[in-house]
Short mmCIF file of C-alpha atoms in Angstrom, two decimals:
data_model
loop_
_atom_site.label_atom_id
_atom_site.label_comp_id
_atom_site.label_asym_id
_atom_site.label_seq_id
_atom_site.Cartn_x
_atom_site.Cartn_y
_atom_site.Cartn_z
CA MET A 824 -29.66 -5.28 47.90
CA LEU A 825 -27.00 -5.63 50.58
CA THR A 826 -27.69 -8.19 53.29
CA GLU A 827 -28.93 -6.92 56.62
CA ASN A 828 -25.59 -7.68 58.27
CA LEU A 829 -23.61 -5.70 55.67
CA GLN A 830 -26.05 -2.79 55.86
CA LYS A 831 -25.21 -2.48 59.56
CA LYS A 832 -21.50 -2.19 58.73
CA TYR A 833 -21.57 -0.04 55.58
CA ASN A 834 -23.58 2.81 54.08
CA LEU A 835 -24.79 1.98 50.58
CA ILE A 836 -23.91 4.63 47.97
CA LYS A 837 -24.56 2.90 44.67
CA GLU A 838 -25.42 -0.44 43.09
CA TYR A 839 -23.60 -1.14 39.83
CA ALA A 840 -25.02 -3.01 36.85
CA GLU A 841 -25.00 -6.76 37.44
CA GLY A 842 -22.04 -8.76 36.14
CA GLY A 843 -22.12 -12.32 34.87
CA GLN A 844 -22.14 -14.03 38.28
CA SER A 845 -22.11 -11.20 40.85
CA VAL A 846 -23.67 -7.94 41.99
CA THR A 847 -21.34 -5.07 42.94
CA PHE A 848 -22.00 -2.22 45.37
CA LEU A 849 -20.19 1.00 46.24
CA VAL A 850 -20.35 1.55 49.99
CA GLU A 851 -18.80 3.79 52.62
CA LYS A 852 -17.54 3.31 56.15
CA ASP A 853 -15.79 5.96 58.26
CA SER A 854 -15.61 8.26 55.18
CA ILE A 855 -13.73 5.57 53.21
CA LYS A 856 -15.27 4.03 50.11
CA TYR A 857 -15.20 0.29 49.39
CA ILE A 858 -16.51 -2.13 46.79
CA ILE A 859 -18.61 -5.10 47.93
CA LYS A 860 -19.07 -8.04 45.60
CA ILE A 861 -21.88 -10.52 46.25
CA PRO A 862 -22.91 -13.59 44.20
CA LYS A 863 -26.25 -13.26 42.42
CA SER A 864 -27.45 -16.62 43.63
CA VAL A 865 -27.84 -17.46 47.31
CA SER A 866 -27.15 -21.14 46.67
CA LEU A 867 -23.72 -21.53 45.09
CA SER A 868 -22.63 -24.43 42.92
CA LYS A 869 -19.43 -26.24 43.82
CA GLU A 870 -17.63 -24.52 40.95
CA ARG A 871 -18.95 -21.03 41.76
CA ARG A 872 -17.90 -21.37 45.42
CA PHE A 873 -14.45 -22.55 44.33
CA ARG A 874 -14.12 -19.57 41.95
CA LEU A 875 -15.15 -17.13 44.69
CA GLU A 876 -12.66 -18.59 47.17
CA ARG A 877 -9.99 -18.51 44.46
CA GLU A 878 -10.69 -14.78 43.83
CA ILE A 879 -10.39 -14.08 47.54
CA LYS A 880 -7.07 -15.93 47.68
CA ALA A 881 -5.78 -14.04 44.62
CA LEU A 882 -6.57 -10.62 46.13
CA GLU A 883 -5.07 -11.71 49.42
CA LEU A 884 -1.80 -12.82 47.81
CA MET A 885 -1.48 -9.70 45.62
CA ASN A 886 -2.03 -7.53 48.72
CA GLY A 887 -3.00 -4.39 46.79
CA PHE A 888 -0.14 -4.56 44.23
CA GLY A 889 -1.92 -3.29 41.13
CA VAL A 890 -5.22 -4.79 42.32
CA PRO A 891 -7.86 -3.63 44.84
CA LYS A 892 -6.72 -4.41 48.37
CA LEU A 893 -8.84 -7.02 50.15
CA HIS A 894 -10.40 -5.76 53.41
CA ASP A 895 -13.00 -8.32 54.44
CA TYR A 896 -14.66 -11.43 53.09
CA SER A 897 -16.85 -14.41 53.90
CA SER A 898 -17.20 -17.63 51.93
CA GLU A 899 -19.48 -19.39 54.39
CA GLU A 900 -23.27 -18.90 54.67
CA GLU A 901 -23.14 -15.16 53.92
CA VAL A 902 -20.82 -14.81 50.92
CA TYR A 903 -19.17 -11.49 50.04
CA ILE A 904 -15.88 -9.75 49.25
CA VAL A 905 -15.00 -6.24 50.47
CA MET A 906 -12.14 -4.48 48.69
CA ASP A 907 -10.69 -1.06 47.91
CA PHE A 908 -12.70 1.27 45.71
CA ILE A 909 -10.47 2.43 42.85
CA SER A 910 -11.74 5.83 41.75
CA GLY A 911 -11.38 5.93 37.99
CA LEU A 912 -12.60 4.75 34.59
CA THR A 913 -12.45 1.35 33.01
CA LEU A 914 -9.87 1.22 30.25
CA ASN A 915 -12.72 1.18 27.70
CA GLU A 916 -14.12 4.43 29.14
CA PHE A 917 -10.64 5.95 29.42
CA VAL A 918 -9.88 5.29 25.74
CA GLU A 919 -13.24 6.76 24.67
CA LYS A 920 -12.61 10.00 26.59
CA ASN A 921 -8.90 10.49 25.87
CA THR A 922 -6.55 10.64 22.91
CA LEU A 923 -3.57 8.46 23.79
CA ASP A 924 -0.18 8.77 22.14
CA LEU A 925 2.16 5.81 21.73
CA LYS A 926 4.25 6.66 24.79
CA THR A 927 1.22 6.85 27.10
CA SER A 928 -0.14 3.58 25.72
CA VAL A 929 3.19 1.83 26.26
CA LEU A 930 3.47 3.19 29.82
CA ILE A 931 0.05 1.78 30.70
CA VAL A 932 0.92 -1.66 29.33
CA THR A 933 4.36 -1.57 31.00
CA SER A 934 2.61 -1.00 34.35
CA LEU A 935 0.26 -3.90 33.60
CA CYS A 936 3.31 -6.05 32.82
CA GLU A 937 4.69 -5.33 36.29
CA ILE A 938 1.40 -6.37 37.91
CA ILE A 939 1.17 -9.59 35.89
CA GLU A 940 4.85 -10.31 36.51
CA GLU A 941 4.18 -10.18 40.26
CA ALA A 942 1.09 -12.39 39.87
CA HIS A 943 2.95 -15.01 37.84
CA LYS A 944 5.72 -15.15 40.45
CA ILE A 945 3.19 -16.56 42.91
CA GLY A 946 1.63 -18.89 40.34
CA LEU A 947 -1.43 -16.71 39.73
CA TYR A 948 -2.84 -16.42 36.18
CA HIS A 949 -5.72 -14.02 35.50
CA ARG A 950 -7.01 -15.60 32.22
CA ASP A 951 -9.53 -12.81 31.56
CA LEU A 952 -7.53 -9.63 30.92
CA LYS A 953 -9.54 -7.10 28.88
CA PRO A 954 -10.28 -3.34 28.97
CA ASP A 955 -13.39 -3.84 31.14
CA ASN A 956 -11.25 -5.56 33.79
CA ILE A 957 -8.75 -2.69 34.05
CA ILE A 958 -9.37 0.55 35.99
CA ILE A 959 -7.29 3.68 35.29
CA GLU A 960 -7.02 5.50 38.63
CA ASN A 961 -8.12 9.15 38.40
CA THR A 962 -5.25 11.01 40.06
CA THR A 963 -2.24 8.96 38.95
CA ASN A 964 -3.44 7.26 35.73
CA ARG A 965 -2.09 4.02 37.19
CA PRO A 966 -3.84 0.87 35.94
CA PHE A 967 -5.42 -1.59 38.36
CA ILE A 968 -6.53 -5.11 37.38
CA ILE A 969 -9.88 -6.34 38.70
CA ASP A 970 -12.12 -9.42 38.48
CA PHE A 971 -10.11 -12.54 39.24
CA GLY A 972 -13.27 -14.65 38.87
CA ILE A 973 -11.77 -17.25 36.49
CA CYS A 974 -8.15 -16.99 37.60
CA TRP A 975 -5.93 -20.03 38.09
CA LEU A 976 -3.64 -20.46 41.08
CA ASP A 977 -0.87 -22.99 41.43
CA ASP A 978 -1.59 -24.10 44.99
CA ASN A 979 -2.25 -27.84 44.63
CA SER A 980 -6.02 -27.37 44.57
CA SER A 981 -8.02 -27.16 41.40
CA PHE A 982 -11.43 -27.27 39.83
CA LYS A 983 -11.59 -28.59 36.29
CA THR A 984 -13.75 -26.45 34.05
CA LYS A 985 -16.41 -28.52 32.30
CA LYS A 986 -15.68 -29.57 28.73
CA GLY A 987 -17.21 -27.13 26.25
CA ILE A 988 -16.86 -24.10 28.53
CA GLU A 989 -14.67 -21.42 26.95
CA LEU A 990 -12.35 -19.45 29.22
CA GLY A 991 -10.87 -16.04 28.44
CA ASN A 992 -13.01 -13.43 26.70
CA ARG A 993 -14.26 -12.12 23.37
CA PHE A 994 -11.89 -9.15 23.45
CA LEU A 995 -9.23 -11.62 22.29
CA ARG A 996 -10.14 -15.28 21.92
CA LEU A 997 -7.12 -17.54 22.41
CA PRO A 998 -6.91 -21.10 21.06
CA GLU A 999 -5.41 -22.45 24.29
CA LEU A 1000 -8.47 -21.19 26.24
CA ALA A 1001 -11.02 -22.50 23.73
CA LYS A 1002 -13.85 -24.89 24.53
CA GLY A 1003 -12.74 -28.34 25.54
CA THR A 1004 -9.17 -27.38 26.48
CA ASP A 1005 -7.71 -27.63 29.96
CA VAL A 1006 -4.55 -25.55 29.50
CA THR A 1007 -3.19 -22.72 31.62
CA VAL A 1008 0.05 -21.06 30.53
CA SER A 1009 1.70 -17.75 31.33
CA ALA A 1010 1.73 -16.81 27.63
CA SER A 1011 -2.06 -16.33 27.61
CA ASP A 1012 -1.96 -13.40 30.05
CA ILE A 1013 0.95 -11.84 28.14
CA THR A 1014 -0.92 -12.20 24.84
CA PHE A 1015 -3.88 -10.39 26.42
CA LEU A 1016 -1.47 -7.55 27.31
CA VAL A 1017 -0.30 -7.37 23.69
CA GLY A 1018 -3.98 -7.21 22.73
CA ILE A 1019 -4.54 -4.33 25.15
CA LEU A 1020 -1.56 -2.46 23.65
CA PHE A 1021 -3.08 -3.00 20.19
CA TYR A 1022 -6.41 -1.64 21.45
CA LEU A 1023 -4.77 1.44 22.99
CA VAL A 1024 -2.87 2.43 19.84
CA THR A 1025 -5.57 1.58 17.28
CA LYS A 1026 -8.89 1.78 19.21
CA HIS A 1027 -9.78 -1.58 17.60
CA GLN A 1028 -10.26 -4.84 19.47
CA PRO A 1029 -8.05 -7.68 18.23
CA ASN A 1030 -10.87 -10.29 18.63
CA ILE A 1031 -8.87 -13.29 17.34
CA LEU A 1032 -5.22 -14.04 16.57
CA LEU A 1033 -5.82 -14.97 12.93
CA ASN A 1034 -8.91 -14.00 10.96
CA GLU A 1035 -10.45 -15.85 8.01
CA GLU A 1036 -7.69 -14.55 5.74
CA GLY A 1037 -4.99 -15.77 8.14
CA LEU A 1038 -4.10 -12.17 9.12
CA GLN A 1039 -2.95 -11.05 12.56
CA PRO A 1040 -4.82 -8.05 14.08
CA HIS A 1041 -2.24 -5.42 13.05
CA LYS A 1042 -2.16 -6.63 9.43
CA ARG A 1043 -5.89 -6.29 8.75
CA SER A 1044 -7.24 -3.70 6.33
CA GLU A 1045 -8.98 -1.57 8.95
CA VAL A 1046 -5.74 -0.73 10.81
CA ARG A 1047 -2.66 -1.64 8.76
CA ASP A 1048 -2.29 1.87 7.28
CA LEU A 1049 -2.42 3.67 10.65
CA GLU A 1050 0.64 5.87 11.17
CA VAL A 1051 1.36 4.42 14.61
CA LEU A 1052 1.92 0.98 13.04
CA SER A 1053 4.85 2.35 11.05
CA ASN A 1054 6.86 1.97 14.28
CA ASN A 1055 9.06 -1.07 13.56
CA ILE A 1056 9.47 -2.05 17.22
CA LEU A 1057 5.71 -1.96 17.73
CA LYS A 1058 5.17 -4.10 14.63
CA LYS A 1059 7.69 -6.67 15.89
CA ILE A 1060 5.88 -6.79 19.25
CA PHE A 1061 2.60 -7.52 17.46
CA ASP A 1062 4.25 -10.04 15.09
CA LYS A 1063 5.47 -12.07 18.05
CA GLY A 1064 2.64 -11.39 20.49
CA PHE A 1065 -0.10 -12.40 18.03
CA THR A 1066 1.59 -15.59 16.77
CA TYR A 1067 -0.92 -18.45 16.72
CA GLU A 1068 1.51 -21.02 18.13
CA VAL A 1069 1.69 -20.50 21.92
CA SER A 1070 5.34 -21.52 22.20
CA LEU A 1071 6.42 -18.79 19.76
CA ARG A 1072 4.72 -15.93 21.65
CA TYR A 1073 5.94 -13.94 24.66
CA SER A 1074 6.02 -16.28 27.65
CA THR A 1075 6.90 -13.78 30.40
CA ALA A 1076 5.90 -10.24 31.28
CA SER A 1077 9.54 -9.21 31.62
CA GLU A 1078 10.20 -10.31 28.03
CA LEU A 1079 7.37 -8.09 26.75
CA LYS A 1080 8.42 -5.24 29.03
CA GLU A 1081 11.96 -5.37 27.62
CA ASP A 1082 10.62 -4.81 24.09
CA LEU A 1083 8.25 -2.06 25.28
CA ASN A 1084 11.20 -0.24 26.81
CA LYS A 1085 12.81 -0.10 23.36
CA ILE A 1086 9.96 2.19 22.35
CA LEU A 1087 10.24 4.30 25.52
CA LEU A 1088 14.04 4.56 25.39
CA PRO A 1089 15.05 5.05 21.74
CA MET A 1090 18.72 4.88 20.86
CA THR A 1091 20.68 8.10 21.54
CA THR A 1092 23.54 9.34 19.39
CA GLU A 1093 26.01 8.92 22.25
CA ASN A 1094 28.73 6.35 21.60
CA LEU A 1095 27.39 5.56 18.13
CA ASP A 1096 29.91 4.22 15.67
CA PHE A 1097 29.56 6.59 12.70
CA ASP A 1098 31.57 4.17 10.54
CA ALA A 1099 28.72 1.68 10.75
CA SER A 1100 27.51 2.33 7.18
CA LYS A 1101 31.01 1.71 5.80
CA LYS A 1102 31.32 -1.50 7.82
CA LEU A 1103 27.95 -2.69 6.57
CA ASP A 1104 29.07 -2.08 2.98
CA GLU A 1105 32.13 -4.23 3.63
CA LEU A 1106 29.93 -6.97 5.08
CA PHE A 1107 27.40 -6.86 2.25
CA ASN A 1108 30.19 -7.07 -0.34
CA ASP A 1109 31.79 -10.08 1.30
CA GLU A 1110 31.57 -13.04 -1.09
CA PHE A 1111 30.46 -15.55 1.53
CA TYR A 1112 27.77 -13.16 2.80
CA LYS A 1113 26.47 -12.59 -0.74
CA LYS A 1114 26.37 -16.35 -1.38
CA LYS A 1115 24.63 -16.91 1.94
CA ARG A 1116 21.92 -14.30 1.24
CA ALA A 1117 21.39 -15.58 -2.31
CA ASN A 1118 20.95 -19.16 -1.05
CA ILE A 1119 18.52 -18.05 1.64
CA GLU A 1120 16.40 -16.32 -1.01
CA ILE A 1121 16.49 -19.48 -3.18
CA ILE A 1122 15.13 -21.56 -0.30
CA LYS A 1123 12.50 -18.93 0.53
CA GLU A 1124 11.27 -19.22 -3.05
CA CYS A 1125 11.21 -23.01 -2.64
CA HIS A 1126 9.00 -22.55 0.43
CA ASN A 1127 6.68 -20.34 -1.63
CA LEU A 1128 6.58 -23.10 -4.25
CA PHE A 1129 5.77 -25.60 -1.50
CA LEU A 1130 2.94 -23.45 -0.19
CA SER A 1131 1.54 -22.77 -3.65
CA ASN A 1132 1.23 -26.50 -4.32
CA TYR A 1133 -0.17 -27.05 -0.83
CA GLN A 1134 -2.91 -24.51 -1.59
CA GLN A 1135 -3.68 -26.04 -5.00
CA SER A 1136 -4.16 -29.44 -3.37
CA LEU A 1137 -6.41 -28.11 -0.59
CA ASN A 1138 -10.20 -28.49 -0.55
CA ALA A 1139 -11.89 -25.20 -1.55
CA SER A 1140 -13.74 -24.99 1.79
CA LEU A 1141 -10.47 -24.87 3.72
CA ASN A 1142 -8.10 -22.01 4.46
CA TYR A 1143 -4.60 -21.84 5.90
CA GLY A 1144 -2.67 -19.26 7.91
CA GLY A 1145 0.44 -18.76 9.99
CA ASN A 1146 4.04 -17.80 9.31
CA ASN A 1147 5.67 -18.57 5.97
CA ALA A 1148 9.35 -18.58 4.96
CA ASN A 1149 10.90 -16.85 7.98
CA PHE A 1150 14.70 -17.08 8.19
CA SER A 1151 16.30 -17.50 11.60
CA GLU A 1152 19.95 -16.53 11.93
CA GLU A 1153 20.20 -18.42 15.21
CA THR A 1154 19.14 -21.78 13.75
CA ARG A 1155 20.35 -21.12 10.15
CA SER A 1156 16.95 -22.20 8.87
CA VAL A 1157 13.99 -21.06 6.81
CA GLU A 1158 10.76 -22.09 8.51
CA THR A 1159 7.14 -22.26 7.40
CA SER A 1160 4.84 -22.96 10.36
CA MET A 1161 1.12 -22.91 9.59
CA PHE A 1162 -2.29 -24.44 10.22
CA VAL A 1163 -5.28 -25.42 8.08
CA VAL A 1164 -8.86 -24.67 9.15
CA GLN A 1165 -12.35 -24.57 7.67
CA ARG A 1166 -13.13 -21.14 6.19
CA GLY A 1167 -14.93 -18.81 8.61
CA THR A 1168 -13.74 -20.69 11.71
CA SER A 1169 -10.69 -20.82 13.97
CA GLU A 1170 -11.23 -24.33 15.41
CA PRO A 1171 -10.66 -27.17 14.85
CA ASN A 1172 -7.39 -26.86 12.99
CA VAL A 1173 -4.34 -28.95 12.09
CA ARG A 1174 -0.78 -27.62 12.16
CA PHE A 1175 1.85 -28.34 9.49
CA TYR A 1176 5.44 -27.22 9.00
CA LEU A 1177 8.44 -27.20 6.68
CA VAL A 1178 11.92 -26.37 8.00
CA SER A 1179 14.97 -25.99 5.73
CA LYS A 1180 18.17 -25.93 7.79
CA PHE A 1181 21.51 -24.92 6.20
CA ASN A 1182 24.90 -26.36 7.02
CA ASP A 1183 27.73 -24.02 8.06
CA ASN A 1184 28.67 -23.26 4.45
CA PHE A 1185 25.07 -22.61 3.36
CA ASP A 1186 25.39 -25.04 0.44
CA ILE A 1187 23.55 -28.10 1.86
CA VAL A 1188 19.96 -28.01 3.12
CA TYR A 1189 18.36 -30.49 5.54
CA LEU A 1190 14.56 -30.58 5.28
CA THR A 1191 12.19 -31.65 8.05
CA TYR A 1192 8.45 -31.48 7.43
CA GLY A 1193 5.23 -32.85 8.78
CA THR A 1194 1.85 -32.45 10.46
CA GLU A 1195 0.52 -33.27 13.93
CA THR A 1196 0.80 -37.04 13.33
CA PHE A 1197 3.25 -37.34 10.44
CA ASN A 1198 6.85 -36.19 9.87
CA ASP A 1199 9.76 -36.97 7.57
CA GLN A 1200 13.13 -35.58 6.47
CA VAL A 1201 15.36 -35.34 3.40
CA SER A 1202 18.39 -33.33 2.25
CA HIS A 1203 19.68 -31.70 -0.93
CA THR A 1204 22.47 -29.41 -2.09
CA ILE A 1205 21.73 -25.87 -3.18
CA LYS A 1206 22.84 -26.74 -6.72
CA GLU A 1207 20.30 -29.54 -7.23
CA THR A 1208 17.86 -27.26 -9.04
CA THR A 1209 15.86 -30.00 -10.76
CA LYS A 1210 15.45 -31.96 -7.53
CA MET A 1211 14.33 -28.83 -5.64
CA GLU A 1212 11.77 -27.91 -8.31
CA THR A 1213 10.21 -31.35 -7.88
CA LEU A 1214 10.76 -31.97 -4.16
CA TYR A 1215 9.12 -28.89 -2.62
CA PRO A 1216 5.86 -29.17 -4.65
CA GLU A 1217 5.65 -32.89 -3.77
CA ILE A 1218 5.99 -32.08 -0.06
CA GLY A 1219 3.25 -29.44 -0.45
CA LYS A 1220 0.85 -32.00 -1.98
CA LEU A 1221 1.80 -34.63 0.63
CA LEU A 1222 1.19 -32.33 3.61
CA ALA A 1223 -2.08 -31.06 2.12
CA GLU A 1224 -3.39 -34.63 1.93
CA ASN A 1225 -2.21 -35.44 5.47
CA THR A 1226 -3.64 -32.27 7.06
CA MET A 1227 -7.03 -32.86 5.37
CA ASN A 1228 -7.06 -36.46 6.63
CA GLU A 1229 -6.26 -35.25 10.17
CA LEU A 1230 -8.79 -32.40 10.05
CA LEU A 1231 -11.69 -34.56 8.83
CA PRO A 1232 -12.32 -36.52 12.10
CA LYS A 1233 -11.98 -33.31 14.14
CA ILE A 1234 -14.74 -31.66 12.09
CA GLN A 1235 -16.87 -34.82 12.22
CA SER A 1236 -16.61 -35.02 16.02
CA GLY A 1237 -17.99 -31.48 16.28
CA LEU A 1238 -21.12 -32.52 14.36
CA ARG A 1239 -22.09 -35.27 16.78
#
């Protein structure tokens, strides 16, 4: 129940189900409703007190921008937080009771992007974004983010989470927030937002970036045939947002918001060049372009050959996943970036890569390849067919052996 002091100030309306570390009450004062949050335990550990003070600071800095406005608090002997009551449903409840089209789903996530963008400007990272921590306000359908209990704030004070404690949530488990890590990056919050978009349009939780088959959430059998996923912009958002490698994902809310706006504001017919098809025909028939595309496809096949031999050399209890044979126009390279992991798990893993970079004429290829502790490089011309047929399989076998050697001690350390 509320403490005697708080009962004198507020009228108790309702006690909510207990959360992990706190008890929450709906109260009223002068016909205005508030939420009061009180720790379950009277005696707080050093970490729990730090987390509570950090949540207070977060609400104070956000000042009601997409979060409940802070009205009163105490972090001394009597510990509590008093904040706005947001009348509405959690995002989980909202999805269960409503049929959401793509536009509505994108608008909700765009609003969340604006809140997170503001938070990141002040060095505040939520680290636990999920449908249960989002309230959709009744009258406006505006989303509000709640529960900053494990947030991180760049203010020169910190509390290191104990080794073995996993941050984040089971709605979408992220490798950078896994047990034993001490990493806080902006990309994690943005990846959670991509996960929320996925949940809104599919009604499925993403759970993990790559499953046992190495498939991202939107490529799994239970959702991949949904009509909404035929939207190419949406698929590209999921391709990037659910990439395993943190550095390849969205790093800012504005970057994600820019791609979301492409769904909201489709291209109009105004100012379109209706000779575009003719110009594309001219481009596709250009001899250099045809040679370039043909050589890219040759190297993609070499990457497939590399990966096939990598797989054949891999222990049967291991699996691999990631991105294979993607061509980048910007870097003029075909890249395979993957990881190997024990089947049925997501950690520990070892990353490996193969990058084939073309020269300006697309007739010489410079290879770089390696693992977390090993790397090498070699080059060949596009005409050296015999060399290529031998080289790429050899690299596949070499990297398979290296990744297994690097994975072995990681697995052994987990058994101790």
